[in-house]
Amino acid sequence: MNRVFIPLNLPQPDPVPADAVVDSLSGLTMGTSWSVRLIRPAGCDLKTMQDGIQRQLDLVVAQMSTWSSDSDLSRYNHAAADSWQVLPEHFLKVLDCALAVAELSGGAYDPSVGPLVNLWGFGPDPKRSERPDDVAIARERQRCGWQRIRIDRARHALLQPGDLYLDFSSIAKGYGVDLVAAYLRSVGAVSYLVEVGGELYGQGVKADGQPWWAGMEHPPAAAGADEHVQSIAALHGVALATSGDYRRYFDDGERRYSHTIDPRTAQPVAHALASVAVLHADCMTADAWATALMVLGDEEGLALALSNGVAALFISRDGEGFRERLTPAMQAMLG
């Protein structure tokens, strides 16, 4: 059974030829894959478009990767205490979005959570198979705190107060999606679906007049559980980002530790919420909100999404099955 979400106030899509063919491109970036399906604009060959897309994503890696030792992010993270680091425009745009969500979420989202992400084995450091000790957790927690970030707008510079370590892993893929979409618009594409590591943005319609339909991720069901309702969304001028505790984790004894770290407790989240899907006008913001709501859980997260008008679908574990809750903004899109 399918449940359909159609965003409100959709702009009128640009027409495409009745015989338009959908081309597919793909590649690798940020430790994952990317794919683009599009109706190619006249005068653009696929090789040129492939290279143009990859350039956008390489820019994100060059500026925002914690895995790359020579990225702008790594340069900042390893800079001397009390030094000001001049940083590029895209970096600061992503940081501004991250800080806005950090403030709105009361620190449930925090771009400085990197030391804890690394300690728990979900960053560039080696993976773990057991919980870190309390002393190490307390030590790395002292390094975090989005309130320590200071920006000099006139100089496009960021203060390194000492041992602050930023991590854009929960927002960079979304921004990569937005950059690719902007590039496609710049070369005249009017119909495309962009995906980077599961985060999506769609624009326009295909030759049959149908929008780009995207299925929303659902957590793996327990063996023998009833088949769930499949939610699909029409992506036309809309992004879809998902955060789930089932994507990366490790087991230590009877406890499973998710890659989603709550900056407020310095621990992986331990509530019943399994995933959150967010629809938003841009993928960078959707990506950050999905993480923030995943950290908060279904009660606090739902309340925050409600107060900020966020369109979100919450899926929580309930015995052997799942329970779904929709914000009013998401409910309003039900077709």
PDB file of C-alpha atoms in Angstrom, residues 14-124:
ATOM      1  CA  ASP A  14       8.501  23.780 -17.063  1.00  0.00           C
ATOM      2  CA  PRO A  15       7.228  21.726 -20.011  1.00  0.00           C
ATOM      3  CA  VAL A  16       9.422  18.967 -21.415  1.00  0.00           C
ATOM      4  CA  PRO A  17       9.191  17.377 -24.883  1.00  0.00           C
ATOM      5  CA  ALA A  18       6.742  14.491 -25.155  1.00  0.00           C
ATOM      6  CA  ASP A  19       9.559  12.233 -26.367  1.00  0.00           C
ATOM      7  CA  ALA A  20      12.079  13.372 -23.711  1.00  0.00           C
ATOM      8  CA  VAL A  21      14.434  10.641 -22.521  1.00  0.00           C
ATOM      9  CA  VAL A  22      15.651  10.355 -18.921  1.00  0.00           C
ATOM     10  CA  ASP A  23      19.438  10.000 -18.682  1.00  0.00           C
ATOM     11  CA  SER A  24      21.243   8.653 -15.611  1.00  0.00           C
ATOM     12  CA  LEU A  25      24.606   9.725 -14.190  1.00  0.00           C
ATOM     13  CA  SER A  26      26.389   8.503 -11.064  1.00  0.00           C
ATOM     14  CA  GLY A  27      29.652   8.620  -9.156  1.00  0.00           C
ATOM     15  CA  LEU A  28      31.288   8.575  -5.743  1.00  0.00           C
ATOM     16  CA  THR A  29      31.656  11.290  -3.110  1.00  0.00           C
ATOM     17  CA  MET A  30      31.890  11.779   0.671  1.00  0.00           C
ATOM     18  CA  GLY A  31      32.366   8.071   1.321  1.00  0.00           C
ATOM     19  CA  THR A  32      29.114   7.248  -0.464  1.00  0.00           C
ATOM     20  CA  SER A  33      27.584   7.407  -3.938  1.00  0.00           C
ATOM     21  CA  TRP A  34      25.681  10.022  -5.890  1.00  0.00           C
ATOM     22  CA  SER A  35      23.185   9.676  -8.720  1.00  0.00           C
ATOM     23  CA  VAL A  36      21.330  12.061 -10.985  1.00  0.00           C
ATOM     24  CA  ARG A  37      18.426  11.332 -13.293  1.00  0.00           C
ATOM     25  CA  LEU A  38      17.595  14.133 -15.677  1.00  0.00           C
ATOM     26  CA  ILE A  39      16.139  15.243 -18.956  1.00  0.00           C
ATOM     27  CA  ARG A  40      19.212  16.698 -20.583  1.00  0.00           C
ATOM     28  CA  PRO A  41      18.977  20.307 -21.802  1.00  0.00           C
ATOM     29  CA  ALA A  42      19.771  20.948 -25.453  1.00  0.00           C
ATOM     30  CA  GLY A  43      23.453  21.407 -26.207  1.00  0.00           C
ATOM     31  CA  CYS A  44      24.725  19.593 -23.101  1.00  0.00           C
ATOM     32  CA  ASP A  45      26.582  16.309 -23.459  1.00  0.00           C
ATOM     33  CA  LEU A  46      26.559  13.803 -20.635  1.00  0.00           C
ATOM     34  CA  LYS A  47      30.318  13.840 -20.092  1.00  0.00           C
ATOM     35  CA  THR A  48      30.284  17.599 -19.525  1.00  0.00           C
ATOM     36  CA  MET A  49      27.400  17.250 -17.093  1.00  0.00           C
ATOM     37  CA  GLN A  50      29.050  14.359 -15.247  1.00  0.00           C
ATOM     38  CA  ASP A  51      32.191  16.451 -14.789  1.00  0.00           C
ATOM     39  CA  GLY A  52      30.176  19.496 -13.711  1.00  0.00           C
ATOM     40  CA  ILE A  53      28.266  17.518 -11.094  1.00  0.00           C
ATOM     41  CA  GLN A  54      31.445  15.944  -9.753  1.00  0.00           C
ATOM     42  CA  ARG A  55      33.056  19.397  -9.448  1.00  0.00           C
ATOM     43  CA  GLN A  56      30.249  20.554  -7.154  1.00  0.00           C
ATOM     44  CA  LEU A  57      30.671  17.539  -4.901  1.00  0.00           C
ATOM     45  CA  ASP A  58      34.475  17.775  -4.940  1.00  0.00           C
ATOM     46  CA  LEU A  59      34.079  21.357  -3.705  1.00  0.00           C
ATOM     47  CA  VAL A  60      32.110  20.116  -0.688  1.00  0.00           C
ATOM     48  CA  VAL A  61      34.801  17.533   0.077  1.00  0.00           C
ATOM     49  CA  ALA A  62      37.603  20.106  -0.321  1.00  0.00           C
ATOM     50  CA  GLN A  63      35.915  22.485   2.111  1.00  0.00           C
ATOM     51  CA  MET A  64      34.005  20.276   4.548  1.00  0.00           C
ATOM     52  CA  SER A  65      35.504  16.785   4.840  1.00  0.00           C
ATOM     53  CA  THR A  66      36.776  15.513   8.189  1.00  0.00           C
ATOM     54  CA  TRP A  67      38.306  12.550   6.331  1.00  0.00           C
ATOM     55  CA  SER A  68      40.517  14.788   4.146  1.00  0.00           C
ATOM     56  CA  SER A  69      43.509  16.191   6.038  1.00  0.00           C
ATOM     57  CA  ASP A  70      43.859  19.157   3.670  1.00  0.00           C
ATOM     58  CA  SER A  71      40.202  20.273   3.634  1.00  0.00           C
ATOM     59  CA  ASP A  72      39.283  23.721   4.944  1.00  0.00           C
ATOM     60  CA  LEU A  73      37.445  22.003   7.793  1.00  0.00           C
ATOM     61  CA  SER A  74      40.508  19.993   8.815  1.00  0.00           C
ATOM     62  CA  ARG A  75      42.670  23.117   8.548  1.00  0.00           C
ATOM     63  CA  TYR A  76      40.324  24.860  10.973  1.00  0.00           C
ATOM     64  CA  ASN A  77      40.066  21.871  13.313  1.00  0.00           C
ATOM     65  CA  HIS A  78      43.844  21.646  13.681  1.00  0.00           C
ATOM     66  CA  ALA A  79      44.541  25.392  13.818  1.00  0.00           C
ATOM     67  CA  ALA A  80      46.309  26.953  16.797  1.00  0.00           C
ATOM     68  CA  ALA A  81      44.216  28.190  19.721  1.00  0.00           C
ATOM     69  CA  ASP A  82      43.038  31.815  19.475  1.00  0.00           C
ATOM     70  CA  SER A  83      43.784  31.994  15.745  1.00  0.00           C
ATOM     71  CA  TRP A  84      41.377  33.353  13.147  1.00  0.00           C
ATOM     72  CA  GLN A  85      40.919  31.172  10.062  1.00  0.00           C
ATOM     73  CA  VAL A  86      39.651  32.708   6.812  1.00  0.00           C
ATOM     74  CA  LEU A  87      37.138  30.277   5.318  1.00  0.00           C
ATOM     75  CA  PRO A  88      35.315  30.083   1.973  1.00  0.00           C
ATOM     76  CA  GLU A  89      31.766  31.214   1.308  1.00  0.00           C
ATOM     77  CA  HIS A  90      30.225  27.743   0.983  1.00  0.00           C
ATOM     78  CA  PHE A  91      31.761  26.629   4.281  1.00  0.00           C
ATOM     79  CA  LEU A  92      30.308  29.628   6.118  1.00  0.00           C
ATOM     80  CA  LYS A  93      26.887  29.155   4.513  1.00  0.00           C
ATOM     81  CA  VAL A  94      26.720  25.589   5.817  1.00  0.00           C
ATOM     82  CA  LEU A  95      27.972  26.684   9.234  1.00  0.00           C
ATOM     83  CA  ASP A  96      25.276  29.380   9.434  1.00  0.00           C
ATOM     84  CA  CYS A  97      22.556  26.798   8.734  1.00  0.00           C
ATOM     85  CA  ALA A  98      24.060  24.418  11.300  1.00  0.00           C
ATOM     86  CA  LEU A  99      24.184  27.130  13.962  1.00  0.00           C
ATOM     87  CA  ALA A 100      20.581  28.169  13.275  1.00  0.00           C
ATOM     88  CA  VAL A 101      19.356  24.597  13.816  1.00  0.00           C
ATOM     89  CA  ALA A 102      21.635  24.243  16.860  1.00  0.00           C
ATOM     90  CA  GLU A 103      20.019  27.276  18.477  1.00  0.00           C
ATOM     91  CA  LEU A 104      16.452  26.257  17.607  1.00  0.00           C
ATOM     92  CA  SER A 105      17.033  22.717  18.909  1.00  0.00           C
ATOM     93  CA  GLY A 106      18.637  23.799  22.180  1.00  0.00           C
ATOM     94  CA  GLY A 107      21.888  22.111  21.192  1.00  0.00           C
ATOM     95  CA  ALA A 108      20.377  18.759  20.209  1.00  0.00           C
ATOM     96  CA  TYR A 109      22.022  19.537  16.885  1.00  0.00           C
ATOM     97  CA  ASP A 110      25.620  20.700  17.277  1.00  0.00           C
ATOM     98  CA  PRO A 111      28.216  21.051  14.484  1.00  0.00           C
ATOM     99  CA  SER A 112      30.964  20.786  17.130  1.00  0.00           C
ATOM    100  CA  VAL A 113      29.970  17.248  18.188  1.00  0.00           C
ATOM    101  CA  GLY A 114      32.819  15.790  16.099  1.00  0.00           C
ATOM    102  CA  PRO A 115      35.064  14.713  19.010  1.00  0.00           C
ATOM    103  CA  LEU A 116      32.245  12.558  20.392  1.00  0.00           C
ATOM    104  CA  VAL A 117      31.371  11.159  16.956  1.00  0.00           C
ATOM    105  CA  ASN A 118      35.029  10.152  16.553  1.00  0.00           C
ATOM    106  CA  LEU A 119      35.277   8.730  20.069  1.00  0.00           C
ATOM    107  CA  TRP A 120      32.268   6.480  19.517  1.00  0.00           C
ATOM    108  CA  GLY A 121      33.848   5.196  16.297  1.00  0.00           C
ATOM    109  CA  PHE A 122      31.631   6.896  13.711  1.00  0.00           C
ATOM    110  CA  GLY A 123      34.136   9.392  12.267  1.00  0.00           C
ATOM    111  CA  PRO A 124      37.546   9.099  10.605  1.00  0.00           C
TER     112      PRO A 124
END
